[in-house]
C-alpha cells in the first residue's frame, strides 16, 4: 500500500538554527499538507500546497516557515530560525478523494 | 469553514458499542465529514467518510442526519486497542476546501 514517508523521524536542534523536514507524498496525489502537534495537544493545520504554491496557511505559518516541492517528489517544510515553542511532531499528509494520508511524523526538539 | 465540536473524552468497556458525536453547525453544501483515529506519536488514520445518511465499513458506521449539522461515529464492540483520540473533520475534496482543520478530538479510553 502506498504511503507518505517523512524524514527525519527525530531531530534535535539548537534554538535559532534552521531545520528542514522532508516528506515524500503518495505519487499521484496533488494536494499536500503540513500539520504540527505539540505534545498533548490537538493536530494543528499549518499549510496546504497545490500546483507548486501555497493554497492556504494558518496564522501559525508565519515568515519563519516555508514550504517547497523542489524536485517533484519531495515536499519540504523549512523553519528558518527555530524557537523553543516549535518543539512538536510535524506531520505531512497528502489527500485523495477526501481522505488525508499521513506520514509517521518528524519529532522536532528545540533546545 | 465549518468548526467542529466533540466531547473531550469518553470511557467505555471492552465489548461495548461506542458512539461519538460531532457537531458542525456551519457545514457547507460541498463539505464531507471524515473521521480519523490517532494513537500516541502516530499520524491520524482515516476511519470513515460520509456526506449524508449512513455509511458503514469494516470498522465503523457513520450516521449523518438530514440537516448534516452533526454526525455520529459508531464503533461496535470496542477493544482495548481502540483506545485513541478520534477526530471529526469537515471539508471538501482538497480542491474545494484546502484548510482542513482538526478539532480537539475525543479521547476514548476503553477499559477491560
mmCIF file with all atom_site columns, C-alpha atoms in Angstrom:
data_model
loop_
_atom_site.group_PDB
_atom_site.id
_atom_site.type_symbol
_atom_site.label_atom_id
_atom_site.label_alt_id
_atom_site.label_comp_id
_atom_site.label_asym_id
_atom_site.label_entity_id
_atom_site.label_seq_id
_atom_site.pdbx_PDB_ins_code
_atom_site.Cartn_x
_atom_site.Cartn_y
_atom_site.Cartn_z
_atom_site.occupancy
_atom_site.B_iso_or_equiv
_atom_site.pdbx_formal_charge
_atom_site.auth_seq_id
_atom_site.auth_comp_id
_atom_site.auth_asym_id
_atom_site.auth_atom_id
_atom_site.pdbx_PDB_model_num
ATOM 1   C CA . UNK A 1 1   ? 0.000   0.000  0.000  1.00 0.00 ? 1   UNK A CA 1
ATOM 2   C CA . UNK A 1 2   ? 1.492   3.401  -0.929 1.00 0.00 ? 2   UNK A CA 1
ATOM 3   C CA . UNK A 1 3   ? 2.388   5.601  1.995  1.00 0.00 ? 3   UNK A CA 1
ATOM 4   C CA . UNK A 1 4   ? 3.644   9.030  2.904  1.00 0.00 ? 4   UNK A CA 1
ATOM 5   C CA . UNK A 1 5   ? 7.209   8.922  4.193  1.00 0.00 ? 5   UNK A CA 1
ATOM 6   C CA . UNK A 1 6   ? 8.880   11.512 6.365  1.00 0.00 ? 6   UNK A CA 1
ATOM 7   C CA . UNK A 1 7   ? 12.462  12.168 7.374  1.00 0.00 ? 7   UNK A CA 1
ATOM 8   C CA . UNK A 1 8   ? 14.000  12.557 9.835  1.00 0.00 ? 8   UNK A CA 1
ATOM 9   C CA . UNK A 1 9   ? 11.929  10.731 12.399 1.00 0.00 ? 9   UNK A CA 1
ATOM 10  C CA . UNK A 1 10  ? 13.519  12.801 15.151 1.00 0.00 ? 10  UNK A CA 1
ATOM 11  C CA . UNK A 1 11  ? 15.648  15.918 15.032 1.00 0.00 ? 11  UNK A CA 1
ATOM 12  C CA . UNK A 1 12  ? 17.214  17.795 17.903 1.00 0.00 ? 12  UNK A CA 1
ATOM 13  C CA . UNK A 1 13  ? 18.378  21.325 17.211 1.00 0.00 ? 13  UNK A CA 1
ATOM 14  C CA . UNK A 1 14  ? 19.523  24.432 18.994 1.00 0.00 ? 14  UNK A CA 1
ATOM 15  C CA . UNK A 1 15  ? 17.292  27.468 19.201 1.00 0.00 ? 15  UNK A CA 1
ATOM 16  C CA . UNK A 1 16  ? 17.918  29.787 16.242 1.00 0.00 ? 16  UNK A CA 1
ATOM 17  C CA . UNK A 1 17  ? 19.032  27.027 13.890 1.00 0.00 ? 17  UNK A CA 1
ATOM 18  C CA . UNK A 1 18  ? 17.364  26.257 10.575 1.00 0.00 ? 18  UNK A CA 1
ATOM 19  C CA . UNK A 1 19  ? 15.553  22.957 10.200 1.00 0.00 ? 19  UNK A CA 1
ATOM 20  C CA . UNK A 1 20  ? 14.284  21.228 7.087  1.00 0.00 ? 20  UNK A CA 1
ATOM 21  C CA . UNK A 1 21  ? 11.748  18.440 7.400  1.00 0.00 ? 21  UNK A CA 1
ATOM 22  C CA . UNK A 1 22  ? 11.213  16.241 4.389  1.00 0.00 ? 22  UNK A CA 1
ATOM 23  C CA . UNK A 1 23  ? 8.235   14.353 3.075  1.00 0.00 ? 23  UNK A CA 1
ATOM 24  C CA . UNK A 1 24  ? 7.574   12.141 0.092  1.00 0.00 ? 24  UNK A CA 1
ATOM 25  C CA . UNK A 1 25  ? 3.831   12.179 -0.569 1.00 0.00 ? 25  UNK A CA 1
ATOM 26  C CA . UNK A 1 26  ? 1.994   9.419  -2.394 1.00 0.00 ? 26  UNK A CA 1
ATOM 27  C CA . UNK A 1 27  ? 2.967   9.799  -6.034 1.00 0.00 ? 27  UNK A CA 1
ATOM 28  C CA . UNK A 1 28  ? -0.357  10.519 -7.741 1.00 0.00 ? 28  UNK A CA 1
ATOM 29  C CA . UNK A 1 29  ? -1.682  12.846 -5.030 1.00 0.00 ? 29  UNK A CA 1
ATOM 30  C CA . UNK A 1 30  ? -1.870  16.526 -5.846 1.00 0.00 ? 30  UNK A CA 1
ATOM 31  C CA . UNK A 1 31  ? -2.633  18.304 -2.562 1.00 0.00 ? 31  UNK A CA 1
ATOM 32  C CA . UNK A 1 32  ? -0.158  18.276 0.271  1.00 0.00 ? 32  UNK A CA 1
ATOM 33  C CA . UNK A 1 33  ? -0.316  19.427 3.858  1.00 0.00 ? 33  UNK A CA 1
ATOM 34  C CA . UNK A 1 34  ? 1.819   20.080 6.869  1.00 0.00 ? 34  UNK A CA 1
ATOM 35  C CA . UNK A 1 35  ? 0.372   19.790 10.339 1.00 0.00 ? 35  UNK A CA 1
ATOM 36  C CA . UNK A 1 36  ? 2.009   20.016 13.715 1.00 0.00 ? 36  UNK A CA 1
ATOM 37  C CA . UNK A 1 37  ? 1.101   18.590 17.070 1.00 0.00 ? 37  UNK A CA 1
ATOM 38  C CA . UNK A 1 38  ? 2.564   19.888 20.294 1.00 0.00 ? 38  UNK A CA 1
ATOM 39  C CA . UNK A 1 39  ? 2.773   17.165 22.921 1.00 0.00 ? 39  UNK A CA 1
ATOM 40  C CA . UNK A 1 40  ? -0.631  16.528 24.455 1.00 0.00 ? 40  UNK A CA 1
ATOM 41  C CA . UNK A 1 41  ? -2.436  18.930 22.165 1.00 0.00 ? 41  UNK A CA 1
ATOM 42  C CA . UNK A 1 42  ? -4.529  18.645 19.030 1.00 0.00 ? 42  UNK A CA 1
ATOM 43  C CA . UNK A 1 43  ? -3.335  18.378 15.449 1.00 0.00 ? 43  UNK A CA 1
ATOM 44  C CA . UNK A 1 44  ? -2.886  21.905 14.073 1.00 0.00 ? 44  UNK A CA 1
ATOM 45  C CA . UNK A 1 45  ? -3.093  22.866 10.409 1.00 0.00 ? 45  UNK A CA 1
ATOM 46  C CA . UNK A 1 46  ? -0.047  24.729 9.111  1.00 0.00 ? 46  UNK A CA 1
ATOM 47  C CA . UNK A 1 47  ? -0.275  24.892 5.335  1.00 0.00 ? 47  UNK A CA 1
ATOM 48  C CA . UNK A 1 48  ? -1.728  23.293 2.227  1.00 0.00 ? 48  UNK A CA 1
ATOM 49  C CA . UNK A 1 49  ? 0.067   23.167 -1.095 1.00 0.00 ? 49  UNK A CA 1
ATOM 50  C CA . UNK A 1 50  ? -1.149  22.578 -4.619 1.00 0.00 ? 50  UNK A CA 1
ATOM 51  C CA . UNK A 1 51  ? 0.371   23.063 -8.033 1.00 0.00 ? 51  UNK A CA 1
ATOM 52  C CA . UNK A 1 52  ? 3.650   24.265 -6.565 1.00 0.00 ? 52  UNK A CA 1
ATOM 53  C CA . UNK A 1 53  ? 2.160   27.024 -4.483 1.00 0.00 ? 53  UNK A CA 1
ATOM 54  C CA . UNK A 1 54  ? 0.577   27.542 -1.109 1.00 0.00 ? 54  UNK A CA 1
ATOM 55  C CA . UNK A 1 55  ? -3.216  27.204 -1.157 1.00 0.00 ? 55  UNK A CA 1
ATOM 56  C CA . UNK A 1 56  ? -3.999  28.011 2.455  1.00 0.00 ? 56  UNK A CA 1
ATOM 57  C CA . UNK A 1 57  ? -1.972  28.728 5.547  1.00 0.00 ? 57  UNK A CA 1
ATOM 58  C CA . UNK A 1 58  ? -2.760  29.210 9.196  1.00 0.00 ? 58  UNK A CA 1
ATOM 59  C CA . UNK A 1 59  ? -1.713  32.034 11.485 1.00 0.00 ? 59  UNK A CA 1
ATOM 60  C CA . UNK A 1 60  ? 0.957   29.709 12.858 1.00 0.00 ? 60  UNK A CA 1
ATOM 61  C CA . UNK A 1 61  ? 2.635   29.610 9.452  1.00 0.00 ? 61  UNK A CA 1
ATOM 62  C CA . UNK A 1 62  ? 4.485   32.926 9.727  1.00 0.00 ? 62  UNK A CA 1
ATOM 63  C CA . UNK A 1 63  ? 7.577   34.194 7.919  1.00 0.00 ? 63  UNK A CA 1
ATOM 64  C CA . UNK A 1 64  ? 9.751   31.694 9.767  1.00 0.00 ? 64  UNK A CA 1
ATOM 65  C CA . UNK A 1 65  ? 8.119   28.848 7.853  1.00 0.00 ? 65  UNK A CA 1
ATOM 66  C CA . UNK A 1 66  ? 8.338   27.983 4.178  1.00 0.00 ? 66  UNK A CA 1
ATOM 67  C CA . UNK A 1 67  ? 7.414   25.024 2.024  1.00 0.00 ? 67  UNK A CA 1
ATOM 68  C CA . UNK A 1 68  ? 8.529   23.878 -1.354 1.00 0.00 ? 68  UNK A CA 1
ATOM 69  C CA . UNK A 1 69  ? 8.491   20.918 -3.684 1.00 0.00 ? 69  UNK A CA 1
ATOM 70  C CA . UNK A 1 70  ? 11.924  21.228 -5.262 1.00 0.00 ? 70  UNK A CA 1
ATOM 71  C CA . UNK A 1 71  ? 12.047  18.136 -7.416 1.00 0.00 ? 71  UNK A CA 1
ATOM 72  C CA . UNK A 1 72  ? 8.503   16.928 -7.997 1.00 0.00 ? 72  UNK A CA 1
ATOM 73  C CA . UNK A 1 73  ? 8.658   14.279 -5.312 1.00 0.00 ? 73  UNK A CA 1
ATOM 74  C CA . UNK A 1 74  ? 9.987   15.721 -2.043 1.00 0.00 ? 74  UNK A CA 1
ATOM 75  C CA . UNK A 1 75  ? 7.832   18.197 -0.145 1.00 0.00 ? 75  UNK A CA 1
ATOM 76  C CA . UNK A 1 76  ? 9.764   20.139 2.463  1.00 0.00 ? 76  UNK A CA 1
ATOM 77  C CA . UNK A 1 77  ? 8.965   22.298 5.448  1.00 0.00 ? 77  UNK A CA 1
ATOM 78  C CA . UNK A 1 78  ? 11.664  24.743 6.478  1.00 0.00 ? 78  UNK A CA 1
ATOM 79  C CA . UNK A 1 79  ? 11.807  26.574 9.760  1.00 0.00 ? 79  UNK A CA 1
ATOM 80  C CA . UNK A 1 80  ? 14.325  29.370 9.383  1.00 0.00 ? 80  UNK A CA 1
ATOM 81  C CA . UNK A 1 81  ? 15.181  30.163 12.981 1.00 0.00 ? 81  UNK A CA 1
ATOM 82  C CA . UNK A 1 82  ? 13.735  27.680 15.415 1.00 0.00 ? 82  UNK A CA 1
ATOM 83  C CA . UNK A 1 83  ? 12.215  28.701 18.733 1.00 0.00 ? 83  UNK A CA 1
ATOM 84  C CA . UNK A 1 84  ? 11.605  26.589 21.799 1.00 0.00 ? 84  UNK A CA 1
ATOM 85  C CA . UNK A 1 85  ? 7.884   26.593 21.050 1.00 0.00 ? 85  UNK A CA 1
ATOM 86  C CA . UNK A 1 86  ? 8.495   24.954 17.671 1.00 0.00 ? 86  UNK A CA 1
ATOM 87  C CA . UNK A 1 87  ? 9.146   21.687 19.505 1.00 0.00 ? 87  UNK A CA 1
ATOM 88  C CA . UNK A 1 88  ? 6.430   19.365 18.246 1.00 0.00 ? 88  UNK A CA 1
ATOM 89  C CA . UNK A 1 89  ? 5.578   16.475 15.960 1.00 0.00 ? 89  UNK A CA 1
ATOM 90  C CA . UNK A 1 90  ? 5.274   17.618 12.375 1.00 0.00 ? 90  UNK A CA 1
ATOM 91  C CA . UNK A 1 91  ? 3.055   15.567 10.115 1.00 0.00 ? 91  UNK A CA 1
ATOM 92  C CA . UNK A 1 92  ? 2.994   15.645 6.351  1.00 0.00 ? 92  UNK A CA 1
ATOM 93  C CA . UNK A 1 93  ? -0.139  14.493 4.553  1.00 0.00 ? 93  UNK A CA 1
ATOM 94  C CA . UNK A 1 94  ? -1.494  14.156 1.059  1.00 0.00 ? 94  UNK A CA 1
ATOM 95  C CA . UNK A 1 95  ? -5.123  13.828 0.102  1.00 0.00 ? 95  UNK A CA 1
ATOM 96  C CA . UNK A 1 96  ? -7.103  11.693 -2.296 1.00 0.00 ? 96  UNK A CA 1
ATOM 97  C CA . UNK A 1 97  ? -10.889 11.589 -2.575 1.00 0.00 ? 97  UNK A CA 1
ATOM 98  C CA . UNK A 1 98  ? -11.204 13.499 0.664  1.00 0.00 ? 98  UNK A CA 1
ATOM 99  C CA . UNK A 1 99  ? -9.008  11.144 2.663  1.00 0.00 ? 99  UNK A CA 1
ATOM 100 C CA . UNK A 1 100 ? -5.865  12.508 4.255  1.00 0.00 ? 100 UNK A CA 1
ATOM 101 C CA . UNK A 1 101 ? -2.937  10.113 4.243  1.00 0.00 ? 101 UNK A CA 1
ATOM 102 C CA . UNK A 1 102 ? -0.473  10.979 6.987  1.00 0.00 ? 102 UNK A CA 1
ATOM 103 C CA . UNK A 1 103 ? 3.162   10.141 7.397  1.00 0.00 ? 103 UNK A CA 1
ATOM 104 C CA . UNK A 1 104 ? 4.559   8.879  10.672 1.00 0.00 ? 104 UNK A CA 1
ATOM 105 C CA . UNK A 1 105 ? 5.771   12.323 11.593 1.00 0.00 ? 105 UNK A CA 1
ATOM 106 C CA . UNK A 1 106 ? 9.017   14.076 12.400 1.00 0.00 ? 106 UNK A CA 1
ATOM 107 C CA . UNK A 1 107 ? 9.616   14.903 16.029 1.00 0.00 ? 107 UNK A CA 1
ATOM 108 C CA . UNK A 1 108 ? 11.421  18.220 16.407 1.00 0.00 ? 108 UNK A CA 1
ATOM 109 C CA . UNK A 1 109 ? 13.057  19.071 19.705 1.00 0.00 ? 109 UNK A CA 1
ATOM 110 C CA . UNK A 1 110 ? 14.420  22.593 20.075 1.00 0.00 ? 110 UNK A CA 1
ATOM 111 C CA . UNK A 1 111 ? 16.864  23.118 22.930 1.00 0.00 ? 111 UNK A CA 1
ATOM 112 C CA . UNK B 2 1   ? -15.049 26.940 7.407  1.00 0.00 ? 1   UNK B CA 1
ATOM 113 C CA . UNK B 2 2   ? -17.104 24.571 9.492  1.00 0.00 ? 2   UNK B CA 1
ATOM 114 C CA . UNK B 2 3   ? -15.923 24.340 13.082 1.00 0.00 ? 3   UNK B CA 1
ATOM 115 C CA . UNK B 2 4   ? -16.392 21.039 14.865 1.00 0.00 ? 4   UNK B CA 1
ATOM 116 C CA . UNK B 2 5   ? -17.257 20.324 18.476 1.00 0.00 ? 5   UNK B CA 1
ATOM 117 C CA . UNK B 2 6   ? -16.764 16.958 20.148 1.00 0.00 ? 6   UNK B CA 1
ATOM 118 C CA . UNK B 2 7   ? -16.715 15.675 23.722 1.00 0.00 ? 7   UNK B CA 1
ATOM 119 C CA . UNK B 2 8   ? -13.216 15.899 25.164 1.00 0.00 ? 8   UNK B CA 1
ATOM 120 C CA . UNK B 2 9   ? -13.251 12.336 26.464 1.00 0.00 ? 9   UNK B CA 1
ATOM 121 C CA . UNK B 2 10  ? -15.331 9.186  26.762 1.00 0.00 ? 10  UNK B CA 1
ATOM 122 C CA . UNK B 2 11  ? -14.942 5.988  28.728 1.00 0.00 ? 11  UNK B CA 1
ATOM 123 C CA . UNK B 2 12  ? -16.095 2.548  27.693 1.00 0.00 ? 12  UNK B CA 1
ATOM 124 C CA . UNK B 2 13  ? -15.572 -1.120 28.416 1.00 0.00 ? 13  UNK B CA 1
ATOM 125 C CA . UNK B 2 14  ? -14.471 -3.859 26.110 1.00 0.00 ? 14  UNK B CA 1
ATOM 126 C CA . UNK B 2 15  ? -17.265 -5.300 24.017 1.00 0.00 ? 15  UNK B CA 1
ATOM 127 C CA . UNK B 2 16  ? -19.492 -2.237 24.237 1.00 0.00 ? 16  UNK B CA 1
ATOM 128 C CA . UNK B 2 17  ? -20.678 -0.115 21.339 1.00 0.00 ? 17  UNK B CA 1
ATOM 129 C CA . UNK B 2 18  ? -19.350 3.438  21.452 1.00 0.00 ? 18  UNK B CA 1
ATOM 130 C CA . UNK B 2 19  ? -20.979 6.420  19.786 1.00 0.00 ? 19  UNK B CA 1
ATOM 131 C CA . UNK B 2 20  ? -19.069 9.683  19.435 1.00 0.00 ? 20  UNK B CA 1
ATOM 132 C CA . UNK B 2 21  ? -20.985 12.689 18.205 1.00 0.00 ? 21  UNK B CA 1
ATOM 133 C CA . UNK B 2 22  ? -19.537 15.707 16.447 1.00 0.00 ? 22  UNK B CA 1
ATOM 134 C CA . UNK B 2 23  ? -21.361 18.995 15.898 1.00 0.00 ? 23  UNK B CA 1
ATOM 135 C CA . UNK B 2 24  ? -20.671 21.023 12.766 1.00 0.00 ? 24  UNK B CA 1
ATOM 136 C CA . UNK B 2 25  ? -23.429 23.609 12.545 1.00 0.00 ? 25  UNK B CA 1
ATOM 137 C CA . UNK B 2 26  ? -21.797 25.615 9.746  1.00 0.00 ? 26  UNK B CA 1
ATOM 138 C CA . UNK B 2 27  ? -21.151 22.749 7.363  1.00 0.00 ? 27  UNK B CA 1
ATOM 139 C CA . UNK B 2 28  ? -21.144 23.818 3.715  1.00 0.00 ? 28  UNK B CA 1
ATOM 140 C CA . UNK B 2 29  ? -23.011 22.128 0.906  1.00 0.00 ? 29  UNK B CA 1
ATOM 141 C CA . UNK B 2 30  ? -19.888 20.618 -0.620 1.00 0.00 ? 30  UNK B CA 1
ATOM 142 C CA . UNK B 2 31  ? -18.303 19.511 2.662  1.00 0.00 ? 31  UNK B CA 1
ATOM 143 C CA . UNK B 2 32  ? -17.788 15.869 3.509  1.00 0.00 ? 32  UNK B CA 1
ATOM 144 C CA . UNK B 2 33  ? -17.460 14.517 7.035  1.00 0.00 ? 33  UNK B CA 1
ATOM 145 C CA . UNK B 2 34  ? -14.432 12.382 7.774  1.00 0.00 ? 34  UNK B CA 1
ATOM 146 C CA . UNK B 2 35  ? -13.357 10.682 10.978 1.00 0.00 ? 35  UNK B CA 1
ATOM 147 C CA . UNK B 2 36  ? -9.771  9.896  11.938 1.00 0.00 ? 36  UNK B CA 1
ATOM 148 C CA . UNK B 2 37  ? -8.169  7.859  14.689 1.00 0.00 ? 37  UNK B CA 1
ATOM 149 C CA . UNK B 2 38  ? -4.862  8.794  16.273 1.00 0.00 ? 38  UNK B CA 1
ATOM 150 C CA . UNK B 2 39  ? -2.621  6.770  18.551 1.00 0.00 ? 39  UNK B CA 1
ATOM 151 C CA . UNK B 2 40  ? 0.151   8.476  20.543 1.00 0.00 ? 40  UNK B CA 1
ATOM 152 C CA . UNK B 2 41  ? 3.134   9.554  18.436 1.00 0.00 ? 41  UNK B CA 1
ATOM 153 C CA . UNK B 2 42  ? 1.457   8.439  15.198 1.00 0.00 ? 42  UNK B CA 1
ATOM 154 C CA . UNK B 2 43  ? -0.233  10.340 12.411 1.00 0.00 ? 43  UNK B CA 1
ATOM 155 C CA . UNK B 2 44  ? -4.025  10.320 12.251 1.00 0.00 ? 44  UNK B CA 1
ATOM 156 C CA . UNK B 2 45  ? -5.510  7.448  10.306 1.00 0.00 ? 45  UNK B CA 1
ATOM 157 C CA . UNK B 2 46  ? -8.678  7.508  8.223  1.00 0.00 ? 46  UNK B CA 1
ATOM 158 C CA . UNK B 2 47  ? -11.640 5.621  9.637  1.00 0.00 ? 47  UNK B CA 1
ATOM 159 C CA . UNK B 2 48  ? -14.692 6.548  7.609  1.00 0.00 ? 48  UNK B CA 1
ATOM 160 C CA . UNK B 2 49  ? -16.194 9.289  5.461  1.00 0.00 ? 49  UNK B CA 1
ATOM 161 C CA . UNK B 2 50  ? -19.708 10.290 4.514  1.00 0.00 ? 50  UNK B CA 1
ATOM 162 C CA . UNK B 2 51  ? -21.867 13.026 3.060  1.00 0.00 ? 51  UNK B CA 1
ATOM 163 C CA . UNK B 2 52  ? -25.333 12.149 4.307  1.00 0.00 ? 52  UNK B CA 1
ATOM 164 C CA . UNK B 2 53  ? -27.403 9.298  5.792  1.00 0.00 ? 53  UNK B CA 1
ATOM 165 C CA . UNK B 2 54  ? -25.439 6.251  6.884  1.00 0.00 ? 54  UNK B CA 1
ATOM 166 C CA . UNK B 2 55  ? -22.129 4.796  5.838  1.00 0.00 ? 55  UNK B CA 1
ATOM 167 C CA . UNK B 2 56  ? -20.692 1.536  7.111  1.00 0.00 ? 56  UNK B CA 1
ATOM 168 C CA . UNK B 2 57  ? -17.333 -0.106 6.586  1.00 0.00 ? 57  UNK B CA 1
ATOM 169 C CA . UNK B 2 58  ? -15.487 -2.954 8.241  1.00 0.00 ? 58  UNK B CA 1
ATOM 170 C CA . UNK B 2 59  ? -14.531 -0.954 11.321 1.00 0.00 ? 59  UNK B CA 1
ATOM 171 C CA . UNK B 2 60  ? -17.238 1.652  11.941 1.00 0.00 ? 60  UNK B CA 1
ATOM 172 C CA . UNK B 2 61  ? -20.516 3.246  10.973 1.00 0.00 ? 61  UNK B CA 1
ATOM 173 C CA . UNK B 2 62  ? -21.197 6.905  10.406 1.00 0.00 ? 62  UNK B CA 1
ATOM 174 C CA . UNK B 2 63  ? -24.644 8.380  10.919 1.00 0.00 ? 63  UNK B CA 1
ATOM 175 C CA . UNK B 2 64  ? -25.440 11.779 9.440  1.00 0.00 ? 64  UNK B CA 1
ATOM 176 C CA . UNK B 2 65  ? -28.895 13.334 9.910  1.00 0.00 ? 65  UNK B CA 1
ATOM 177 C CA . UNK B 2 66  ? -30.682 15.120 7.120  1.00 0.00 ? 66  UNK B CA 1
ATOM 178 C CA . UNK B 2 67  ? -29.582 18.607 8.208  1.00 0.00 ? 67  UNK B CA 1
ATOM 179 C CA . UNK B 2 68  ? -25.928 17.416 8.330  1.00 0.00 ? 68  UNK B CA 1
ATOM 180 C CA . UNK B 2 69  ? -25.202 19.625 11.327 1.00 0.00 ? 69  UNK B CA 1
ATOM 181 C CA . UNK B 2 70  ? -23.882 16.725 13.311 1.00 0.00 ? 70  UNK B CA 1
ATOM 182 C CA . UNK B 2 71  ? -22.526 13.251 12.776 1.00 0.00 ? 71  UNK B CA 1
ATOM 183 C CA . UNK B 2 72  ? -22.050 10.197 14.953 1.00 0.00 ? 72  UNK B CA 1
ATOM 184 C CA . UNK B 2 73  ? -19.217 7.719  14.689 1.00 0.00 ? 73  UNK B CA 1
ATOM 185 C CA . UNK B 2 74  ? -20.259 4.298  15.931 1.00 0.00 ? 74  UNK B CA 1
ATOM 186 C CA . UNK B 2 75  ? -17.647 1.726  16.926 1.00 0.00 ? 75  UNK B CA 1
ATOM 187 C CA . UNK B 2 76  ? -19.153 -1.715 17.502 1.00 0.00 ? 76  UNK B CA 1
ATOM 188 C CA . UNK B 2 77  ? -17.760 -3.897 20.291 1.00 0.00 ? 77  UNK B CA 1
ATOM 189 C CA . UNK B 2 78  ? -14.682 -1.868 21.166 1.00 0.00 ? 78  UNK B CA 1
ATOM 190 C CA . UNK B 2 79  ? -11.488 -3.482 22.403 1.00 0.00 ? 79  UNK B CA 1
ATOM 191 C CA . UNK B 2 80  ? -8.560  -2.151 24.406 1.00 0.00 ? 80  UNK B CA 1
ATOM 192 C CA . UNK B 2 81  ? -6.749  -1.356 21.150 1.00 0.00 ? 81  UNK B CA 1
ATOM 193 C CA . UNK B 2 82  ? -9.459  1.153  20.234 1.00 0.00 ? 82  UNK B CA 1
ATOM 194 C CA . UNK B 2 83  ? -8.175  3.470  22.958 1.00 0.00 ? 83  UNK B CA 1
ATOM 195 C CA . UNK B 2 84  ? -7.176  6.531  20.936 1.00 0.00 ? 84  UNK B CA 1
ATOM 196 C CA . UNK B 2 85  ? -8.162  10.071 20.048 1.00 0.00 ? 85  UNK B CA 1
ATOM 197 C CA . UNK B 2 86  ? -10.930 10.349 17.473 1.00 0.00 ? 86  UNK B CA 1
ATOM 198 C CA . UNK B 2 87  ? -11.287 13.446 15.322 1.00 0.00 ? 87  UNK B CA 1
ATOM 199 C CA . UNK B 2 88  ? -14.064 14.529 13.015 1.00 0.00 ? 88  UNK B CA 1
ATOM 200 C CA . UNK B 2 89  ? -13.068 16.708 10.123 1.00 0.00 ? 89  UNK B CA 1
ATOM 201 C CA . UNK B 2 90  ? -15.324 18.656 7.817  1.00 0.00 ? 90  UNK B CA 1
ATOM 202 C CA . UNK B 2 91  ? -14.180 19.785 4.415  1.00 0.00 ? 91  UNK B CA 1
ATOM 203 C CA . UNK B 2 92  ? -14.207 19.329 0.718  1.00 0.00 ? 92  UNK B CA 1
ATOM 204 C CA . UNK B 2 93  ? -12.222 17.094 -1.545 1.00 0.00 ? 93  UNK B CA 1
ATOM 205 C CA . UNK B 2 94  ? -8.985  19.041 -1.288 1.00 0.00 ? 94  UNK B CA 1
ATOM 206 C CA . UNK B 2 95  ? -9.798  21.361 -4.142 1.00 0.00 ? 95  UNK B CA 1
ATOM 207 C CA . UNK B 2 96  ? -12.958 22.753 -2.589 1.00 0.00 ? 96  UNK B CA 1
ATOM 208 C CA . UNK B 2 97  ? -11.596 23.268 0.929  1.00 0.00 ? 97  UNK B CA 1
ATOM 209 C CA . UNK B 2 98  ? -7.873  23.128 1.441  1.00 0.00 ? 98  UNK B CA 1
ATOM 210 C CA . UNK B 2 99  ? -7.786  24.298 5.033  1.00 0.00 ? 99  UNK B CA 1
ATOM 211 C CA . UNK B 2 100 ? -8.721  21.015 6.699  1.00 0.00 ? 100 UNK B CA 1
ATOM 212 C CA . UNK B 2 101 ? -8.773  21.797 10.398 1.00 0.00 ? 101 UNK B CA 1
ATOM 213 C CA . UNK B 2 102 ? -8.882  19.269 13.191 1.00 0.00 ? 102 UNK B CA 1
ATOM 214 C CA . UNK B 2 103 ? -10.901 19.960 16.295 1.00 0.00 ? 103 UNK B CA 1
ATOM 215 C CA . UNK B 2 104 ? -9.876  18.997 19.795 1.00 0.00 ? 104 UNK B CA 1
ATOM 216 C CA . UNK B 2 105 ? -10.841 15.362 19.257 1.00 0.00 ? 105 UNK B CA 1
ATOM 217 C CA . UNK B 2 106 ? -12.348 12.850 21.664 1.00 0.00 ? 106 UNK B CA 1
ATOM 218 C CA . UNK B 2 107 ? -10.086 10.704 23.795 1.00 0.00 ? 107 UNK B CA 1
ATOM 219 C CA . UNK B 2 108 ? -11.729 7.299  24.033 1.00 0.00 ? 108 UNK B CA 1
ATOM 220 C CA . UNK B 2 109 ? -10.484 5.171  26.903 1.00 0.00 ? 109 UNK B CA 1
ATOM 221 C CA . UNK B 2 110 ? -11.514 1.513  26.730 1.00 0.00 ? 110 UNK B CA 1
ATOM 222 C CA . UNK B 2 111 ? -11.180 -0.463 29.930 1.00 0.00 ? 111 UNK B CA 1
ATOM 223 C CA . UNK B 2 112 ? -11.219 -4.222 30.425 1.00 0.00 ? 112 UNK B CA 1
#
